[in-house]
JSON list of C-alpha atoms in Angstrom, two decimals:
[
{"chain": "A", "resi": 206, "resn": "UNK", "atom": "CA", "xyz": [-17.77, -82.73, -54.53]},
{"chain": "A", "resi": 207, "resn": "UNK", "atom": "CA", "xyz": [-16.79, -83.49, -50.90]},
{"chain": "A", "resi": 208, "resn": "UNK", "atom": "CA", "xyz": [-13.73, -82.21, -49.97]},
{"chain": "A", "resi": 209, "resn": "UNK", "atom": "CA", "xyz": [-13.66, -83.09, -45.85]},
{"chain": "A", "resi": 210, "resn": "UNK", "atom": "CA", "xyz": [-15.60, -85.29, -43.35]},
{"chain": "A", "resi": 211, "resn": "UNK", "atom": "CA", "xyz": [-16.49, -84.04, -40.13]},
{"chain": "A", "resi": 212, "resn": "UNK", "atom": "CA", "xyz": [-16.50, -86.63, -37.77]},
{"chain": "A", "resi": 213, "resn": "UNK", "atom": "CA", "xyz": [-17.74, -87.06, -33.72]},
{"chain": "A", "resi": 214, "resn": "UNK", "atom": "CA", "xyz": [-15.76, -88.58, -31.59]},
{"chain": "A", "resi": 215, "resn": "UNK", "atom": "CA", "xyz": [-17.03, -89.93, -28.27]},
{"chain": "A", "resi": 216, "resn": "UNK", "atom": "CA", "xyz": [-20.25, -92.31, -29.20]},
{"chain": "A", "resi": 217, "resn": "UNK", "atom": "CA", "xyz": [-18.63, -92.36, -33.09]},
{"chain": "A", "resi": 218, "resn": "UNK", "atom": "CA", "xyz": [-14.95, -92.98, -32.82]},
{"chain": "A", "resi": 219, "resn": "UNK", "atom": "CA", "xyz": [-14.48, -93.97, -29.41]},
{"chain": "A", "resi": 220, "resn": "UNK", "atom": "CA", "xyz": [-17.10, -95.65, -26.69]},
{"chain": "A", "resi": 221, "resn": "UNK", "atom": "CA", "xyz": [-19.11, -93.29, -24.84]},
{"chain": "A", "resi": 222, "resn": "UNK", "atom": "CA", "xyz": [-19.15, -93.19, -21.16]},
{"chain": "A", "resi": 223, "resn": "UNK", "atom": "CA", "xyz": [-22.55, -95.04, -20.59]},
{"chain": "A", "resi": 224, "resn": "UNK", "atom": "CA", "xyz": [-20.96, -98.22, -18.33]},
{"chain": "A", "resi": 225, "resn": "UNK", "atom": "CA", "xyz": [-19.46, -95.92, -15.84]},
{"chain": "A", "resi": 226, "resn": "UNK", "atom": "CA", "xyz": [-22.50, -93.54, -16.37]},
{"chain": "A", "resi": 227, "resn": "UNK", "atom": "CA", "xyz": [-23.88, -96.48, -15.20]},
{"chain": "A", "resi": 228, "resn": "UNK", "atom": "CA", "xyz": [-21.63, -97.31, -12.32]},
{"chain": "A", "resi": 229, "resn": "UNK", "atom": "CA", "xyz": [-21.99, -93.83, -10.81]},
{"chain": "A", "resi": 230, "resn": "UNK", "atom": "CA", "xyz": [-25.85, -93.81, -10.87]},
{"chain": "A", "resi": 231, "resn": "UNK", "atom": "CA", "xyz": [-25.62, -97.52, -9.21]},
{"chain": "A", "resi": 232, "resn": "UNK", "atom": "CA", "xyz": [-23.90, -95.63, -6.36]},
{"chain": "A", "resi": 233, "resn": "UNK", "atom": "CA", "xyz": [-25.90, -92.73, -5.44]},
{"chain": "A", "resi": 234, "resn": "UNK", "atom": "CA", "xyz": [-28.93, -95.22, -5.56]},
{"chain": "A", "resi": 235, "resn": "UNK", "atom": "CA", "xyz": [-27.14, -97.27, -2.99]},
{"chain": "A", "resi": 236, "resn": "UNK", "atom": "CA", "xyz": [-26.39, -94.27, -1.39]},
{"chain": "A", "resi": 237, "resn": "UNK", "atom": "CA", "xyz": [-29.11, -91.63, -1.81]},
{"chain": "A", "resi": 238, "resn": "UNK", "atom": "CA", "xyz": [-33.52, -92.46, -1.42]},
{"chain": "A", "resi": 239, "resn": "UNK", "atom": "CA", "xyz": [-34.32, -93.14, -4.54]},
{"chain": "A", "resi": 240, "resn": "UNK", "atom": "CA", "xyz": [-35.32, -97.36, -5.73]},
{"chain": "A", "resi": 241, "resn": "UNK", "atom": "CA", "xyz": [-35.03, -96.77, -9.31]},
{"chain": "A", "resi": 242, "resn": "UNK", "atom": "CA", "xyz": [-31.34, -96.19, -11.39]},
{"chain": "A", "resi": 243, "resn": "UNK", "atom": "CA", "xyz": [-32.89, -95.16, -14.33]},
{"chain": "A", "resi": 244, "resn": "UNK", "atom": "CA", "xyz": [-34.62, -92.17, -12.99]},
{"chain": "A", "resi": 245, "resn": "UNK", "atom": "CA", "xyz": [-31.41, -91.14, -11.09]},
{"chain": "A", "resi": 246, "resn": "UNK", "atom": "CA", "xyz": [-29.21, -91.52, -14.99]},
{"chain": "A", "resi": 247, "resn": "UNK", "atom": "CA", "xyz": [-32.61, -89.19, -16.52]},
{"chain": "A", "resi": 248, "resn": "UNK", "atom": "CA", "xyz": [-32.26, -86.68, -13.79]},
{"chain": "A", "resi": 249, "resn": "UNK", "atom": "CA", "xyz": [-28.49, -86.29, -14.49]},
{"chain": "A", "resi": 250, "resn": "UNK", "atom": "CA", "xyz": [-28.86, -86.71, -17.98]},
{"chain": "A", "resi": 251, "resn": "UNK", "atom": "CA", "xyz": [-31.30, -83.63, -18.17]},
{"chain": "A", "resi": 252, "resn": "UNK", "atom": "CA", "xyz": [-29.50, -81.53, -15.69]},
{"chain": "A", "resi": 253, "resn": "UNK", "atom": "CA", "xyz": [-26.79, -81.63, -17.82]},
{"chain": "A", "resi": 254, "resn": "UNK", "atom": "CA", "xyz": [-27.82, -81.12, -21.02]},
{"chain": "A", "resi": 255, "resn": "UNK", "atom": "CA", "xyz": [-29.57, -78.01, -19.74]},
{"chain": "A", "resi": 256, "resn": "UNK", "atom": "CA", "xyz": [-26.81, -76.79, -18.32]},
{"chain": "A", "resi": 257, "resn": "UNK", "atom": "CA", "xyz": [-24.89, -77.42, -21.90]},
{"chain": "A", "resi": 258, "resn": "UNK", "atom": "CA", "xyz": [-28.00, -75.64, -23.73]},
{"chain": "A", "resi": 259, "resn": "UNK", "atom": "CA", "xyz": [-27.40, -72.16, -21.79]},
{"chain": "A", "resi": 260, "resn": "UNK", "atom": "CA", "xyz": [-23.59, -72.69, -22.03]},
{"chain": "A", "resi": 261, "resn": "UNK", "atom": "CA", "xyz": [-22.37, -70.84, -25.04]},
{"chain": "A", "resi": 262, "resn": "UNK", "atom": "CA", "xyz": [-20.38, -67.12, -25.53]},
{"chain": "A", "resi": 263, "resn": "UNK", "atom": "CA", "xyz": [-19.24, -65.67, -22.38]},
{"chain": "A", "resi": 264, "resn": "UNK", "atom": "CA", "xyz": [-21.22, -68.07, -20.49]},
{"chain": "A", "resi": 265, "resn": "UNK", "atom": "CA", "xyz": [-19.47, -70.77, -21.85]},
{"chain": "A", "resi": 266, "resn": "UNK", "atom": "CA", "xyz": [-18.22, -73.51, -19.51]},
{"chain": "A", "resi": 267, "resn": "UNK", "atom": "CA", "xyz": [-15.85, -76.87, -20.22]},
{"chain": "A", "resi": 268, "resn": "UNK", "atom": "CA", "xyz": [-17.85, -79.81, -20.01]},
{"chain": "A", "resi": 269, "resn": "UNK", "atom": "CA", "xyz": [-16.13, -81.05, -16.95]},
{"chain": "A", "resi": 270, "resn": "UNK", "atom": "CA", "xyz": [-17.28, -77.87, -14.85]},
{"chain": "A", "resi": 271, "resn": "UNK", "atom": "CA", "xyz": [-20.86, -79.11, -16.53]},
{"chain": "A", "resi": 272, "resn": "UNK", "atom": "CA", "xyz": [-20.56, -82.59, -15.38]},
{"chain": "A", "resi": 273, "resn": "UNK", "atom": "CA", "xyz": [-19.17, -82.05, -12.20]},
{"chain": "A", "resi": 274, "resn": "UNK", "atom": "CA", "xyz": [-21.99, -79.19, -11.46]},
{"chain": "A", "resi": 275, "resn": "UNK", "atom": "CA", "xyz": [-25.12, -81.96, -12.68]},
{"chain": "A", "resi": 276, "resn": "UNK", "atom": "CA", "xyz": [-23.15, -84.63, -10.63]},
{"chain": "A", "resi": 277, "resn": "UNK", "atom": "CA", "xyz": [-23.60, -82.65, -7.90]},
{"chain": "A", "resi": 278, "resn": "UNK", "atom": "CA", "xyz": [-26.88, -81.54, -8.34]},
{"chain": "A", "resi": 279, "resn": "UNK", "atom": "CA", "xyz": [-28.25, -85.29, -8.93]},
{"chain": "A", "resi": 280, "resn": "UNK", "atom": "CA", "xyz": [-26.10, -86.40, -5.58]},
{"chain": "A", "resi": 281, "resn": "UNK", "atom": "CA", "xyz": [-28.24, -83.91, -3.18]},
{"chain": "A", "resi": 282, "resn": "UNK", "atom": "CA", "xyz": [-31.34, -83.79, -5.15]},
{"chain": "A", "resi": 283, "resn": "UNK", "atom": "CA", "xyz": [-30.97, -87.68, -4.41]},
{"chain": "A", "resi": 284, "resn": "UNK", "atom": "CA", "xyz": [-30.08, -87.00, -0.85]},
{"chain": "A", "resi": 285, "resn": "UNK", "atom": "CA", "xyz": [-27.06, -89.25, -1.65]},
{"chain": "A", "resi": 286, "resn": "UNK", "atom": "CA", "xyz": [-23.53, -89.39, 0.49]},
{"chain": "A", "resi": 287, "resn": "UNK", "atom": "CA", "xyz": [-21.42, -90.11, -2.63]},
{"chain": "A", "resi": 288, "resn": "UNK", "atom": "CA", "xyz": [-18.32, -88.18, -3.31]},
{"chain": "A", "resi": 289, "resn": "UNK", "atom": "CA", "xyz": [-19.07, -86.25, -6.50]},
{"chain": "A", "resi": 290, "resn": "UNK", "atom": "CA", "xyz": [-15.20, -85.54, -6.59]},
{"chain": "A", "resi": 291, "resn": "UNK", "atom": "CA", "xyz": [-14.33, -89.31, -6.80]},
{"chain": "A", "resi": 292, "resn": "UNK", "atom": "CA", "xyz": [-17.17, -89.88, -8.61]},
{"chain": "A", "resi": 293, "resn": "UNK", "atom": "CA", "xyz": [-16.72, -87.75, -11.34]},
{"chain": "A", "resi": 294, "resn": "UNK", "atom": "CA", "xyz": [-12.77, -88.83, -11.41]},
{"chain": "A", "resi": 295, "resn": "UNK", "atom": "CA", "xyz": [-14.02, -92.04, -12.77]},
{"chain": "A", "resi": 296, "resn": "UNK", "atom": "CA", "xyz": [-16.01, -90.53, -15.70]},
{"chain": "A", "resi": 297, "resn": "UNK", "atom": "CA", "xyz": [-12.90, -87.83, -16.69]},
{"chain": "A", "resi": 298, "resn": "UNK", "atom": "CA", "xyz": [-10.67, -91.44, -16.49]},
{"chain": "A", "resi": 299, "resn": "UNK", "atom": "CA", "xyz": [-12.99, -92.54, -19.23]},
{"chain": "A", "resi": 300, "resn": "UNK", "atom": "CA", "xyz": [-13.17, -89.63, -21.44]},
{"chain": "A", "resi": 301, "resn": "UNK", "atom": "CA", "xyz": [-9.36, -89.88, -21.91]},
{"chain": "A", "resi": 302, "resn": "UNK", "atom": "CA", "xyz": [-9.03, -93.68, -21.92]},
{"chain": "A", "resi": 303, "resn": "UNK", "atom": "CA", "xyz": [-11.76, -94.78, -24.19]},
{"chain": "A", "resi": 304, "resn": "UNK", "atom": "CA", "xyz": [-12.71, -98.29, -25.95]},
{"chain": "A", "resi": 305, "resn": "UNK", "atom": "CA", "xyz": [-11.91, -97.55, -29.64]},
{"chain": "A", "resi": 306, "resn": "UNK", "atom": "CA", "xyz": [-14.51, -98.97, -31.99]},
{"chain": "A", "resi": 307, "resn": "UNK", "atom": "CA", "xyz": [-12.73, -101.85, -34.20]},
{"chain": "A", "resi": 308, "resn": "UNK", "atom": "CA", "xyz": [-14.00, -99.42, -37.35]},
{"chain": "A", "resi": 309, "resn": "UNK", "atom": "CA", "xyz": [-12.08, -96.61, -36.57]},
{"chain": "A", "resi": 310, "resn": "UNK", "atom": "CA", "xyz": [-8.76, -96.80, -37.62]},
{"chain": "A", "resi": 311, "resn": "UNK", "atom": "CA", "xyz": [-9.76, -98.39, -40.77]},
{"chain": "A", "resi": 312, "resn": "UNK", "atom": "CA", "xyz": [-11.99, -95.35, -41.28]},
{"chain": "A", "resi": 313, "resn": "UNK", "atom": "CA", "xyz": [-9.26, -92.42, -40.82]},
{"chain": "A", "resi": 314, "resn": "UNK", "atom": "CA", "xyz": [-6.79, -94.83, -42.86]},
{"chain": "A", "resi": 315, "resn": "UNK", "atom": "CA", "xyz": [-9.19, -95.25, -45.85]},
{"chain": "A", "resi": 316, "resn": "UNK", "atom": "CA", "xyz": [-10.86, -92.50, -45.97]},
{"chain": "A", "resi": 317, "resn": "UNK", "atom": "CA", "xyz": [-10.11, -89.99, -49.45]},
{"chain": "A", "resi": 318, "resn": "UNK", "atom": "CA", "xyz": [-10.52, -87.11, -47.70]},
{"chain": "A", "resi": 319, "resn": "UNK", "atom": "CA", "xyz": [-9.14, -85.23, -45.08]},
{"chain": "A", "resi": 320, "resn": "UNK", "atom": "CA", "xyz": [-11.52, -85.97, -41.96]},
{"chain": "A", "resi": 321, "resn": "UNK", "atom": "CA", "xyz": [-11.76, -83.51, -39.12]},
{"chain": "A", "resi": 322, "resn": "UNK", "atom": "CA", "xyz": [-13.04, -84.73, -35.24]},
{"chain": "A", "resi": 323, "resn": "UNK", "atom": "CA", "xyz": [-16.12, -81.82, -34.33]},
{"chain": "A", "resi": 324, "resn": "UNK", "atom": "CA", "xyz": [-16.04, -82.70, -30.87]},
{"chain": "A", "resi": 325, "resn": "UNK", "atom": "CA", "xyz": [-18.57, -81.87, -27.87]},
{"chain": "A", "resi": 326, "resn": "UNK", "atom": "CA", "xyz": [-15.74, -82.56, -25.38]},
{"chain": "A", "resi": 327, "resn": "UNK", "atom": "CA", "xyz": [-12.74, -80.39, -23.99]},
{"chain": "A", "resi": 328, "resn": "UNK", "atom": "CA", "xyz": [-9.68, -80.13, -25.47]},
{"chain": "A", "resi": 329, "resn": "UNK", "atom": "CA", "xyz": [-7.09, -81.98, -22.60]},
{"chain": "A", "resi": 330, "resn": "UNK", "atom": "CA", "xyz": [-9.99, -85.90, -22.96]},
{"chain": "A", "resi": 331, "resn": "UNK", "atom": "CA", "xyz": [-9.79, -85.98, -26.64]},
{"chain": "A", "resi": 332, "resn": "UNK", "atom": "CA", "xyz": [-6.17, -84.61, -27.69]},
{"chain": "A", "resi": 333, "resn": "UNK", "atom": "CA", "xyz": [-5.23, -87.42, -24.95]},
{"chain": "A", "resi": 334, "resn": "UNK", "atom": "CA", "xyz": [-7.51, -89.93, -26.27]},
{"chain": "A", "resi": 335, "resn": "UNK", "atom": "CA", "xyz": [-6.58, -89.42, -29.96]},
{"chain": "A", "resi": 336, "resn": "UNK", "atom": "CA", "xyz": [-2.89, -90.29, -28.28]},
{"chain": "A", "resi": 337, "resn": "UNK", "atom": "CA", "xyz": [-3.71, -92.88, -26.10]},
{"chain": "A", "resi": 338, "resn": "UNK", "atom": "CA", "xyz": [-5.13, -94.74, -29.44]},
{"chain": "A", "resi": 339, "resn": "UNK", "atom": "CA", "xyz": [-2.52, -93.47, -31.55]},
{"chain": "A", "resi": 340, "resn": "UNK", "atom": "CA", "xyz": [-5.28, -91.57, -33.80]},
{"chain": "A", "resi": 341, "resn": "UNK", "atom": "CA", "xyz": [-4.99, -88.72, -36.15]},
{"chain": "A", "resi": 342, "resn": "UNK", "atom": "CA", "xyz": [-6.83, -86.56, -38.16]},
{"chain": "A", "resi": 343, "resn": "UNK", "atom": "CA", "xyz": [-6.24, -83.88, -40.30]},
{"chain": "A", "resi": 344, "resn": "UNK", "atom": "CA", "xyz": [-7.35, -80.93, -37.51]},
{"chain": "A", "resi": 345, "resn": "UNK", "atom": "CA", "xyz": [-9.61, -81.04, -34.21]},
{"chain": "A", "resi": 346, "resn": "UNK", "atom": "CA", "xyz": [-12.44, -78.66, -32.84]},
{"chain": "A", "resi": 347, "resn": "UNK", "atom": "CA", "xyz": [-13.88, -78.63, -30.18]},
{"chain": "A", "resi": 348, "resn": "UNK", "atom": "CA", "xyz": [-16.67, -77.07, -27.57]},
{"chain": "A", "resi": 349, "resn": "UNK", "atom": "CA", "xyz": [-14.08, -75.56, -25.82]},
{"chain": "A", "resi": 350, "resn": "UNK", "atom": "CA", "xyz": [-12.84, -74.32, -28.80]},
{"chain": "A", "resi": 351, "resn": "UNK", "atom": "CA", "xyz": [-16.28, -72.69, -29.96]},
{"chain": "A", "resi": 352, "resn": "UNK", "atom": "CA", "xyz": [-17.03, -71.93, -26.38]},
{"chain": "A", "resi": 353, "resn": "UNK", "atom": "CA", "xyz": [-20.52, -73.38, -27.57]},
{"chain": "A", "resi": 354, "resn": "UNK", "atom": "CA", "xyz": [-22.01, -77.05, -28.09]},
{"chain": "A", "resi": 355, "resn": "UNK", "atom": "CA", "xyz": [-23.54, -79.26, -30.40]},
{"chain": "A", "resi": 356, "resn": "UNK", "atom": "CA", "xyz": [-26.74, -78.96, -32.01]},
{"chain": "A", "resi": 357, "resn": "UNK", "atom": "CA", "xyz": [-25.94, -74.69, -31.83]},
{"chain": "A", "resi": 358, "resn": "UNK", "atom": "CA", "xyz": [-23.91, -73.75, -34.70]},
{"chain": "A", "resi": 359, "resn": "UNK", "atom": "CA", "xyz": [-20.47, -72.11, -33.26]},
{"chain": "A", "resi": 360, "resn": "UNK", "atom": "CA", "xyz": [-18.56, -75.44, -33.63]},
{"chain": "A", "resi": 361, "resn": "UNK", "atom": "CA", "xyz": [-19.64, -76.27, -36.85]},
{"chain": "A", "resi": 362, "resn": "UNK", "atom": "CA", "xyz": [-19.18, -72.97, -38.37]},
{"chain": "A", "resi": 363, "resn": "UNK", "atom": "CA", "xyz": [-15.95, -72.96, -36.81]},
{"chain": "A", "resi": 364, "resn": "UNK", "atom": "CA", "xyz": [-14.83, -76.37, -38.54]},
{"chain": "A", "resi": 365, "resn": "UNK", "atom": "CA", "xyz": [-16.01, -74.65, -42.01]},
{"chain": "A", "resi": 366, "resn": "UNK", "atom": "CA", "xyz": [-14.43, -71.05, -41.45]},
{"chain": "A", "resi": 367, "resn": "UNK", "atom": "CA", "xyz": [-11.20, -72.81, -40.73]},
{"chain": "A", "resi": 368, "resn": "UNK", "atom": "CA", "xyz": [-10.68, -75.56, -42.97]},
{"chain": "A", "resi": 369, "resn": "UNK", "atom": "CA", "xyz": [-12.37, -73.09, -46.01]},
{"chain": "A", "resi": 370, "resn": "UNK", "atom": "CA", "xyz": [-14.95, -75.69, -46.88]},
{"chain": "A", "resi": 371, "resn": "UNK", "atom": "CA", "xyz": [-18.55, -74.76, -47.78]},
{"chain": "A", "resi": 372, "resn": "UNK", "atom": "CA", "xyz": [-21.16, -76.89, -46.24]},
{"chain": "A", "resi": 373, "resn": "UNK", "atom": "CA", "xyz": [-21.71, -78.26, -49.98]},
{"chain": "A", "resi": 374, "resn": "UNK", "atom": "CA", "xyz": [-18.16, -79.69, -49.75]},
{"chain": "A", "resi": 375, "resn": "UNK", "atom": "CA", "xyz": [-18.32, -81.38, -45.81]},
{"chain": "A", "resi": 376, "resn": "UNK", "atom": "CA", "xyz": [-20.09, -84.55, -44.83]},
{"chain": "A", "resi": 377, "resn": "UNK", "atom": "CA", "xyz": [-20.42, -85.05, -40.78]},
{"chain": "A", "resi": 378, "resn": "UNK", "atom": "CA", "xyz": [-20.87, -88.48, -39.47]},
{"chain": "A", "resi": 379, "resn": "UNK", "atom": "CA", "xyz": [-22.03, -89.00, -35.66]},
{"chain": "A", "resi": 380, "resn": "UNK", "atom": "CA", "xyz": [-24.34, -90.80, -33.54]},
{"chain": "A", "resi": 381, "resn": "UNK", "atom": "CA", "xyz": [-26.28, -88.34, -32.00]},
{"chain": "A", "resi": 382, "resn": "UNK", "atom": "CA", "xyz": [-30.01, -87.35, -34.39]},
{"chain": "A", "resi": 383, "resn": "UNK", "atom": "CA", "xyz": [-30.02, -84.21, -32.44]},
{"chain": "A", "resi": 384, "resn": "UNK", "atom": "CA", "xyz": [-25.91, -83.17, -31.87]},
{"chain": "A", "resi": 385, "resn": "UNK", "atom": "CA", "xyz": [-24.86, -84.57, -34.93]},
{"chain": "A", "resi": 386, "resn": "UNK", "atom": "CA", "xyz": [-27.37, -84.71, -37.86]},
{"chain": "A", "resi": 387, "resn": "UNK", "atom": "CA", "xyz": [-30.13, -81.60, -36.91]},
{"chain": "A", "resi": 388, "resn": "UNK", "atom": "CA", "xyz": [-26.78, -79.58, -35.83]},
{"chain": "A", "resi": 389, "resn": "UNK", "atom": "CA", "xyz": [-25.02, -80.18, -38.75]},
{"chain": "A", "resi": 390, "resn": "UNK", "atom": "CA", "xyz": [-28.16, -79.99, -41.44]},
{"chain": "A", "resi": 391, "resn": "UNK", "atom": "CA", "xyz": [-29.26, -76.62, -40.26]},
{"chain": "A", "resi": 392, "resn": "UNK", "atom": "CA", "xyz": [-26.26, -75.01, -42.16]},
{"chain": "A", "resi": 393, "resn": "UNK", "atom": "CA", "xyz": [-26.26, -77.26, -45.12]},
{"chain": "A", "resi": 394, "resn": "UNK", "atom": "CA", "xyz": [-23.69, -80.08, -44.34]},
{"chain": "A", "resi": 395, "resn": "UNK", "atom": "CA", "xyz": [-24.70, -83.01, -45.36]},
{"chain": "A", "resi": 396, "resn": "UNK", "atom": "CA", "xyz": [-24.96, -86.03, -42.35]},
{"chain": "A", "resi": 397, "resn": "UNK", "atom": "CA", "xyz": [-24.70, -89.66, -42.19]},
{"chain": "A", "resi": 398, "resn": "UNK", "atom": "CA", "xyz": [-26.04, -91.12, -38.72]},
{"chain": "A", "resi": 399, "resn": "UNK", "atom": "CA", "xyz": [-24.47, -93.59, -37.23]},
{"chain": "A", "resi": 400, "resn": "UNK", "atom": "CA", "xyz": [-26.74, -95.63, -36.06]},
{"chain": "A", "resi": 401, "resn": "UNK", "atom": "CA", "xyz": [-24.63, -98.88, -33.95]},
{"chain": "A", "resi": 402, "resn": "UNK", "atom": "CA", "xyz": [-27.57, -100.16, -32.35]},
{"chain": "A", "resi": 403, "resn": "UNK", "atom": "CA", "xyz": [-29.66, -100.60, -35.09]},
{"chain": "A", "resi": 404, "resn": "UNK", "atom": "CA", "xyz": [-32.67, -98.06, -34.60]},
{"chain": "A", "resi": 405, "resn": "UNK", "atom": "CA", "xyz": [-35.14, -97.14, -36.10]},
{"chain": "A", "resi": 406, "resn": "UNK", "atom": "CA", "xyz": [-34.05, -94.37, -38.85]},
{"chain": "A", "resi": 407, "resn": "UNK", "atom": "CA", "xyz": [-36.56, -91.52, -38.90]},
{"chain": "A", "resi": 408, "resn": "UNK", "atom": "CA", "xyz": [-37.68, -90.38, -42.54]},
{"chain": "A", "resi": 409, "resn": "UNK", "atom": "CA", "xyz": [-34.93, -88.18, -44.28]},
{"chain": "A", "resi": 410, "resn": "UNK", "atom": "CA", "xyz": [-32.05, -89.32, -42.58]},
{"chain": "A", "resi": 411, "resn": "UNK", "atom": "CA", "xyz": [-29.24, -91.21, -44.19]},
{"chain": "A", "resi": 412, "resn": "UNK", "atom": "CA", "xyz": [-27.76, -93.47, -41.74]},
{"chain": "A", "resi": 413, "resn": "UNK", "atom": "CA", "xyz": [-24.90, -96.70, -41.50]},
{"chain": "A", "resi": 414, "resn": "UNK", "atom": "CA", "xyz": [-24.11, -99.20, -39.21]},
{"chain": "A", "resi": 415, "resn": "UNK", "atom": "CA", "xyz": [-20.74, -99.03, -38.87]},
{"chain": "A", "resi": 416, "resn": "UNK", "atom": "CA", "xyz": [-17.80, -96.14, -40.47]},
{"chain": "A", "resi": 417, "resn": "UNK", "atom": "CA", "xyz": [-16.95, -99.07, -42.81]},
{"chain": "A", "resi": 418, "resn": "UNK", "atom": "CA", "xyz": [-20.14, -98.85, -44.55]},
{"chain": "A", "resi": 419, "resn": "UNK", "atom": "CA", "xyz": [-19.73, -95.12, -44.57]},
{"chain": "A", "resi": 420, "resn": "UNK", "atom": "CA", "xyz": [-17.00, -95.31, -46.38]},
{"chain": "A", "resi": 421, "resn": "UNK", "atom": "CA", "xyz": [-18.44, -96.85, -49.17]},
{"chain": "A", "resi": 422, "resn": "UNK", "atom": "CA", "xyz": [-21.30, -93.86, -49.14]},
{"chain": "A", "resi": 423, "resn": "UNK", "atom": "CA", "xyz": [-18.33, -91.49, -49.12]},
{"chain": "A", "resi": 424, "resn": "UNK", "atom": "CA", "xyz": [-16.74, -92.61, -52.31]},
{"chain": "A", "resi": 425, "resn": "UNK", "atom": "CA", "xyz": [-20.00, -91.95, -53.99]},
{"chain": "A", "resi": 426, "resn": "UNK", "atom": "CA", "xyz": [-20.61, -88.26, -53.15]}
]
C-alpha cells in the first residue's frame, strides 16, 4: 500500500530553467569565439553536472556555488566578456519565480496521500517558489538538506528515514530517467516518469504525460 509520493520539483512541478539557460548561452556566444549555442549549453551542462557528481558529504556544495563555478568556467573556456555575476542573477531569478505547470495544484489537491517535494535545489529557490505559487506539501528535502544530489542516495534515504516510510510504501514522480527514476529504483521506491514531451519510454519504465494522469495510476497502487 502506498502511503506517500515523492515528488520533483523543478522540471515536475514547476518549469525548469531551460529559456534563460538559453538566454545566457546566447550571450557568451555573442560574446565569447565560439559559432555554435548548443555546444556552449553542453559544455555548461557537463561542467556542472560533474561538479554535482563529486559534490556530496563534506564536499558538499549548494547548487548556486555549482552553477555559478560552471558559469564561470564555460565564460573563459569560451573566452567570453560576459558577467557571470549578472548572468547567473538571471538564472537564481528563475529558480525562485518559476512557471507552474497548469497540473500542479490539481495534483497536491487531489492527491490521497501525503506527497513530499525531493528536491535537487537549495533550500532559500524552492521554499520561495512553493510561496510565490502558494504551494504546499506535506514536508520538503532537499540537496542541501542531504548535502548530496540526485541519482546518489542521501536525499532519498533521507525522505524515507524521516517520514518512516519503507520504499514499498513511497512512489516518486519526476522528469529526470537518471535523477528521478534510476535514483529512486536503486533503493526500491517505486517511479513514475514524467515524461511532458512525449519521448520515447525505455523498456521497464512506467511513465505519464501529465500529474493528472498520475493520479489516476496512484489510486491503483
Amino acid at each position: 500500500m502506498i502511503k506517500a509520493v515523492f515528488l520533483d520539483f523543478y522540471g515536475t512541478v514547476v518549469h525548469e530553467d531551460g529559456e534563460v539557460i538559453q538566454k545566457i548561452t546566447q550571450i557568451i556566444h555573442e560574446t565569447g569565439d565560439m559559432e555554435e549555442t548548443s555546444k556552449i549549453a553542453a559544455f555548461w551542462w557537463k561542467e556542472f553536472q560533474e561538479m554535482c557528481d563529486k559534490a556530496y558529504g563534506d564536499a558538499f556544495e549548494t547548487q548556486r556555488v555549482l552553477e555559478l563555478k560552471s558559469l564561470r568556467n564555460t565564460i573563459s573556456w569560451f573566452h567570453s566578456s560576459a558577467d557571470e555575476e549578472k548572468l547567473s542573477g538571471q538564472m537564481f531569478e528563475h529558480w525562485q519565480n518559476p512557471p507552474v505547470f497548469e497540473d500542479t495544484k490539481e495534483f497536491l489537491e487531489q492527491c490521497s496521500v501525503p506527497v513530499y517535494i525531493v528536491s535537487n535545489t537549495d533550500n532559500v529557490d524552492v521554499e520561495e517558489a512553493m510561496r510565490f505559487h502558494g504551494l504546499s506539501a506535506a514536508g520538503v528535502f532537499t540537496s542541501e538538506d542531504a548535502r548530496s544530489y540526485k541519482p546518489r542516495r542521501e536525499l532519498f534515504e533521507l525522505a524515507l528515514n524521516t517520514t518512516g516510510c519503507k520504499p514499498e510504501e513511497v512512489v516518486h514522480i519526476g522528469d529526470s530517467l537518471n535523477s528521478d527514476v534510476k535514483g529512486a529504483s536503486q533503493l526500491g521506491i517505486r517511479t513514475i516518469w514524467l515524461n511532458r514531451n512525449g519521448k520515447e519510454v525505455p523498456e521497464g519504465v512506467s511513465a505519464v504525460n501529465s500529474l493528472t494522469e498520475a493520479l489516476e495510476i496512484i489510486k491503483t497502487l
